[in-house]
């Protein structure tokens, strides 16, 4: 419990520091969102002044941030410059991006660790070489190339997966974009698992377990693999937040109405409240996931929670 409280206390200043930096950077962008809202039609000075006062654009940055956080802790992420609540705008989009991220994360977890274990146990063999070559190729190819190629080959030509939209629901509509989004993380998970497993197999405690006559499966699964998963858990925890935040390209290719698509549109329209609201939620996802990863550390290695 003390270990969990310490990690939770460390997360509080991180949340406020990151959200302040994000808020400052978004509202430091050039251009006037009120003027951009009017388009080519100029607004009277009185209207400009009224709208800037309504959205506190004339207040100092620290005052704007304080008002925003005061509302945010009560569940109010503000309004767009057209008067629509940000939480209402994001309500349906969060589910799309969350389902896409979960699909990609499961793909990374299952396939990535599986390939890493196979490569680590057969170091120098055909399987190891194939995994290293395949993951290098995936890392080297841009995501939009992988996305469009998978869409054409697996979606259009072979008709194995839907090519766009979410009409068929989860998981069918999310399988192909999830594999595309998770392919890069999968490559890193496989390589990290392989390296960590090879390192732990040579450790003294594994040799001791073998000398005691334990079965190979028990030695690998109970001792070597468990300790090998510590760096993998770290990566998977951080990468879940990356999957949530980095789905802009994938959502664009497969026409998924998620928050990545909304961020792109909001930046184009200079809708600062929407961008800040989305990123604030993503920061909370990062913090919660990293807190869970820290707690899982203590399960995998009791020495960490005793430190």
C-alpha positions as a Python dict, from the first residue, in 0.01 Angstrom:
ca = {
    (1, 'X'): (0, 0, 0),
    (2, 'X'): (284, 241, 82),
    (3, 'X'): (447, 162, -253),
    (4, 'X'): (118, 237, -434),
    (5, 'X'): (66, 564, -245),
    (6, 'X'): (420, 680, -328),
    (7, 'X'): (364, 618, -699),
    (8, 'X'): (25, 791, -689),
    (9, 'X'): (176, 1095, -513),
    (10, 'X'): (442, 1121, -784),
    (11, 'X'): (173, 1120, -1052),
    (12, 'X'): (-4, 1433, -924),
    (13, 'X'): (269, 1692, -1003),
    (14, 'X'): (335, 1515, -1333),
    (15, 'X'): (-29, 1563, -1432),
    (16, 'X'): (-34, 1935, -1354),
    (17, 'X'): (306, 2001, -1511),
    (18, 'X'): (228, 1823, -1837),
    (19, 'X'): (-121, 1970, -1874),
    (20, 'X'): (17, 2321, -1814),
    (21, 'X'): (287, 2277, -2078),
    (22, 'X'): (32, 2142, -2326),
    (23, 'X'): (-209, 2425, -2251),
    (24, 'X'): (66, 2684, -2295),
    (25, 'X'): (191, 2535, -2623),
    (26, 'X'): (-155, 2504, -2777),
    (27, 'X'): (-255, 2861, -2696),
    (28, 'X'): (85, 2993, -2803),
    (29, 'X'): (13, 2890, -3162),
    (30, 'X'): (-3, 3186, -3402),
    (31, 'X'): (-339, 3315, -3517),
    (32, 'X'): (-662, 3427, -3353),
    (33, 'X'): (-919, 3145, -3321),
    (34, 'X'): (-1206, 3393, -3303),
    (35, 'X'): (-1100, 3554, -3630),
    (36, 'X'): (-1050, 3208, -3784),
    (37, 'X'): (-1402, 3112, -3672),
    (38, 'X'): (-1548, 3399, -3874),
    (39, 'X'): (-1364, 3291, -4191),
    (40, 'X'): (-1347, 3554, -4464),
    (41, 'X'): (-1621, 3763, -4309),
    (42, 'X'): (-1475, 4026, -4069),
    (43, 'X'): (-1637, 4060, -3727),
    (44, 'X'): (-1708, 4392, -3555),
    (45, 'X'): (-1465, 4485, -3277),
    (46, 'X'): (-1745, 4462, -3019),
    (47, 'X'): (-1821, 4102, -3115),
    (48, 'X'): (-1450, 4008, -3110),
    (49, 'X'): (-1412, 4162, -2764),
    (50, 'X'): (-1724, 3984, -2632),
    (51, 'X'): (-1614, 3643, -2760),
    (52, 'X'): (-1260, 3683, -2626),
    (53, 'X'): (-1401, 3775, -2286),
    (54, 'X'): (-1640, 3480, -2293),
    (55, 'X'): (-1357, 3234, -2359),
    (56, 'X'): (-1110, 3421, -2130),
    (57, 'X'): (-867, 3481, -2417),
    (58, 'X'): (-776, 3824, -2277),
    (59, 'X'): (-677, 3681, -1936),
    (60, 'X'): (-315, 3591, -1850),
    (61, 'X'): (-211, 3237, -1937),
    (62, 'X'): (-193, 3121, -1575),
    (63, 'X'): (-547, 3248, -1511),
    (64, 'X'): (-677, 3069, -1822),
    (65, 'X'): (-509, 2747, -1712),
    (66, 'X'): (-642, 2778, -1358),
    (67, 'X'): (-999, 2826, -1480),
    (68, 'X'): (-961, 2534, -1720),
    (69, 'X'): (-830, 2296, -1450),
    (70, 'X'): (-1098, 2409, -1205),
    (71, 'X'): (-1361, 2304, -1455),
    (72, 'X'): (-1170, 1995, -1571),
    (73, 'X'): (-1157, 1838, -1222),
    (74, 'X'): (-1537, 1869, -1219),
    (75, 'X'): (-1561, 1686, -1552),
    (76, 'X'): (-1608, 1996, -1767),
    (77, 'X'): (-1350, 2015, -2048),
    (78, 'X'): (-1488, 2342, -2179),
    (79, 'X'): (-1662, 2435, -2502),
    (80, 'X'): (-1561, 2469, -2862),
    (81, 'X'): (-1569, 2816, -3015),
    (82, 'X'): (-1903, 2719, -3170),
    (83, 'X'): (-2053, 2653, -2826),
    (84, 'X'): (-2053, 2270, -2829),
    (85, 'X'): (-1927, 2101, -2509),
    (86, 'X'): (-1593, 1927, -2569),
    (87, 'X'): (-1696, 1622, -2366),
    (88, 'X'): (-2004, 1582, -2587),
    (89, 'X'): (-1793, 1615, -2901),
    (90, 'X'): (-1554, 1342, -2782),
    (91, 'X'): (-1812, 1107, -2635),
    (92, 'X'): (-1843, 874, -2933),
    (93, 'X'): (-1488, 916, -3058),
    (94, 'X'): (-1319, 791, -2742),
    (95, 'X'): (-1481, 451, -2776),
    (96, 'X'): (-1353, 413, -3134),
    (97, 'X'): (-993, 503, -3045),
    (98, 'X'): (-1000, 293, -2725),
    (99, 'X'): (-1121, -15, -2913),
    (100, 'X'): (-856, 40, -3182),
    (101, 'X'): (-582, 81, -2919),
    (102, 'X'): (-694, -227, -2724),
    (103, 'X'): (-697, -436, -3044),
    (104, 'X'): (-346, -317, -3138),
    (105, 'X'): (-220, -369, -2781),
    (106, 'X'): (-349, -728, -2762),
    (107, 'X'): (-189, -793, -3101),
    (108, 'X'): (145, -660, -2970),
    (109, 'X'): (117, -854, -2645),
    (110, 'X'): (26, -1196, -2782),
    (111, 'X'): (215, -1206, -3111),
    (112, 'X'): (510, -993, -2998),
    (113, 'X'): (588, -1191, -2684),
    (114, 'X'): (525, -1519, -2868),
    (115, 'X'): (770, -1434, -3146),
    (116, 'X'): (1023, -1306, -2892),
    (117, 'X'): (1010, -1627, -2689),
    (118, 'X'): (1047, -1842, -3002),
    (119, 'X'): (1344, -1636, -3122),
    (120, 'X'): (1505, -1630, -2777),
    (121, 'X'): (1482, -2006, -2727),
    (122, 'X'): (1618, -2074, -3077),
    (123, 'X'): (1894, -1818, -3084),
    (124, 'X'): (2088, -1829, -3410),
    (125, 'X'): (1837, -2059, -3577),
    (126, 'X'): (1602, -2008, -3869),
    (127, 'X'): (1318, -1883, -3649),
    (128, 'X'): (1545, -1630, -3477),
    (129, 'X'): (1678, -1500, -3808),
    (130, 'X'): (1327, -1474, -3952),
    (131, 'X'): (1199, -1279, -3649),
    (132, 'X'): (1494, -1037, -3658),
    (133, 'X'): (1461, -981, -4033),
    (134, 'X'): (1083, -942, -4019),
    (135, 'X'): (1084, -695, -3730),
    (136, 'X'): (1360, -489, -3895),
    (137, 'X'): (1151, -467, -4211),
    (138, 'X'): (839, -360, -4018),
    (139, 'X'): (1027, -91, -3826),
    (140, 'X'): (1182, 46, -4147),
    (141, 'X'): (855, 84, -4343),
    (142, 'X'): (641, 396, -4273),
    (143, 'X'): (300, 335, -4117),
    (144, 'X'): (105, 479, -4408),
    (145, 'X'): (278, 236, -4647),
    (146, 'X'): (191, -59, -4423),
    (147, 'X'): (-164, 70, -4383),
    (148, 'X'): (-243, 123, -4749),
    (149, 'X'): (-69, -202, -4852),
    (150, 'X'): (-264, -404, -4593),
    (151, 'X'): (-587, -231, -4694),
    (152, 'X'): (-538, -315, -5064),
    (153, 'X'): (-403, -671, -5026),
    (154, 'X'): (-595, -803, -4725),
    (155, 'X'): (-906, -589, -4758),
    (156, 'X'): (-975, -531, -5127),
    (157, 'X'): (-795, -816, -5304),
    (158, 'X'): (-844, -1101, -5055),
    (159, 'X'): (-1156, -964, -4879),
    (160, 'X'): (-1037, -1094, -4543),
    (161, 'X'): (-1115, -775, -4347),
    (162, 'X'): (-1338, -468, -4383),
    (163, 'X'): (-1144, -187, -4553),
    (164, 'X'): (-1296, 119, -4383),
    (165, 'X'): (-1544, 237, -4123),
    (166, 'X'): (-1679, 73, -3808),
    (167, 'X'): (-2009, -61, -3944),
    (168, 'X'): (-1935, -420, -3841),
    (169, 'X'): (-1839, -326, -3485),
    (170, 'X'): (-1565, -459, -3259),
    (171, 'X'): (-1357, -663, -3318),
    (172, 'X'): (-1422, -722, -3692),
    (173, 'X'): (-1389, -361, -3808),
    (174, 'X'): (-1082, -306, -3589),
    (175, 'X'): (-875, -616, -3672),
    (176, 'X'): (-693, -483, -3979),
    (177, 'X'): (-632, -125, -3851),
    (178, 'X'): (-535, -272, -3513),
    (179, 'X'): (-273, -495, -3673),
    (180, 'X'): (-138, -201, -3874),
    (181, 'X'): (-124, 25, -3568),
    (182, 'X'): (28, -245, -3348),
    (183, 'X'): (281, -378, -3600),
    (184, 'X'): (555, -135, -3498),
    (185, 'X'): (509, -197, -3127),
    (186, 'X'): (499, -570, -3200),
    (187, 'X'): (844, -549, -3360),
    (188, 'X'): (990, -380, -3053),
    (189, 'X'): (814, -619, -2811),
    (190, 'X'): (947, -922, -3000),
    (191, 'X'): (1304, -788, -3004),
    (192, 'X'): (1291, -680, -2640),
    (193, 'X'): (1151, -1016, -2526),
    (194, 'X'): (1414, -1203, -2726),
    (195, 'X'): (1705, -999, -2588),
    (196, 'X'): (1584, -1010, -2229),
    (197, 'X'): (1512, -1385, -2243),
    (198, 'X'): (1855, -1468, -2387),
    (199, 'X'): (2015, -1261, -2112),
    (200, 'X'): (1817, -1428, -1833),
    (201, 'X'): (1868, -1781, -1964),
    (202, 'X'): (2241, -1736, -1899),
    (203, 'X'): (2183, -1609, -1543),
    (204, 'X'): (2303, -1802, -1237),
    (205, 'X'): (1956, -1857, -1093),
    (206, 'X'): (1843, -2031, -1414),
    (207, 'X'): (2146, -2262, -1405),
    (208, 'X'): (2066, -2337, -1041),
    (209, 'X'): (1705, -2422, -1129),
    (210, 'X'): (1827, -2657, -1401),
    (211, 'X'): (2074, -2819, -1162),
    (212, 'X'): (1788, -2891, -923),
    (213, 'X'): (1628, -3100, -1194),
    (214, 'X'): (1332, -2876, -1272),
    (215, 'X'): (1158, -2927, -1603),
    (216, 'X'): (1265, -2705, -1891),
    (217, 'X'): (914, -2563, -1924),
    (218, 'X'): (909, -2466, -1556),
    (219, 'X'): (1259, -2317, -1571),
    (220, 'X'): (1171, -2103, -1872),
    (221, 'X'): (817, -2006, -1773),
    (222, 'X'): (853, -1967, -1397),
    (223, 'X'): (1203, -1822, -1373),
    (224, 'X'): (1357, -1694, -1697),
    (225, 'X'): (1045, -1557, -1871),
    (226, 'X'): (899, -1395, -1561),
    (227, 'X'): (1207, -1179, -1506),
    (228, 'X'): (1243, -1119, -1879),
    (229, 'X'): (899, -959, -1892),
    (230, 'X'): (989, -664, -1668),
    (231, 'X'): (1128, -444, -1951),
    (232, 'X'): (854, -572, -2183),
    (233, 'X'): (584, -466, -1936),
    (234, 'X'): (744, -122, -1923),
    (235, 'X'): (727, -86, -2299),
    (236, 'X'): (374, -223, -2328),
    (237, 'X'): (250, 12, -2057),
    (238, 'X'): (396, 321, -2218),
    (239, 'X'): (299, 205, -2566),
    (240, 'X'): (-71, 181, -2479),
    (241, 'X'): (-73, 557, -2436),
    (242, 'X'): (121, 591, -2761),
    (243, 'X'): (-140, 380, -2938),
    (244, 'X'): (-418, 605, -2808),
    (245, 'X'): (-236, 922, -2910),
    (246, 'X'): (-70, 801, -3229),
    (247, 'X'): (-368, 667, -3421),
    (248, 'X'): (-409, 978, -3640),
    (249, 'X'): (-263, 819, -3956),
    (250, 'X'): (-430, 481, -3905),
    (251, 'X'): (-769, 638, -3837),
    (252, 'X'): (-727, 846, -4153),
    (253, 'X'): (-641, 546, -4372),
    (254, 'X'): (-930, 332, -4247),
    (255, 'X'): (-1176, 621, -4201),
    (256, 'X'): (-1227, 558, -3829),
    (257, 'X'): (-1409, 843, -3646),
    (258, 'X'): (-1175, 849, -3344),
    (259, 'X'): (-996, 1117, -3144),
    (260, 'X'): (-694, 1114, -3376),
    (261, 'X'): (-914, 1232, -3662),
    (262, 'X'): (-1072, 1491, -3430),
    (263, 'X'): (-733, 1628, -3320),
    (264, 'X'): (-630, 1674, -3682),
    (265, 'X'): (-952, 1860, -3765),
    (266, 'X'): (-934, 2072, -3448),
    (267, 'X'): (-577, 2185, -3521),
    (268, 'X'): (-683, 2290, -3870),
    (269, 'X'): (-975, 2490, -3724),
    (270, 'X'): (-760, 2629, -3436),
    (271, 'X'): (-1001, 2479, -3182),
    (272, 'X'): (-765, 2501, -2885),
    (273, 'X'): (-1016, 2380, -2620),
    (274, 'X'): (-1076, 2057, -2813),
    (275, 'X'): (-703, 1987, -2856),
    (276, 'X'): (-631, 2059, -2490),
    (277, 'X'): (-928, 1848, -2376),
    (278, 'X'): (-817, 1548, -2582),
    (279, 'X'): (-454, 1575, -2473),
    (280, 'X'): (-556, 1616, -2108),
    (281, 'X'): (-745, 1287, -2127),
    (282, 'X'): (-447, 1122, -2296),
    (283, 'X'): (-219, 1246, -2017),
    (284, 'X'): (-451, 1082, -1766),
    (285, 'X'): (-436, 758, -1965),
    (286, 'X'): (-55, 771, -1964),
    (287, 'X'): (-42, 836, -1589),
    (288, 'X'): (-292, 562, -1497),
    (289, 'X'): (-122, 306, -1721),
    (290, 'X'): (223, 391, -1587),
    (291, 'X'): (90, 366, -1232),
    (292, 'X'): (-44, 18, -1309),
    (293, 'X'): (292, -74, -1465),
    (294, 'X'): (474, 41, -1149),
    (295, 'X'): (244, -173, -936),
    (296, 'X'): (293, -469, -1169),
    (297, 'X'): (669, -429, -1122),
    (298, 'X'): (623, -518, -758),
    (299, 'X'): (439, -836, -857),
    (300, 'X'): (702, -946, -1107),
    (301, 'X'): (999, -853, -889),
    (302, 'X'): (938, -816, -511),
    (303, 'X'): (1278, -646, -472),
    (304, 'X'): (1134, -334, -643),
    (305, 'X'): (857, -275, -391),
    (306, 'X'): (1099, -327, -103),
    (307, 'X'): (1339, -64, -238),
}
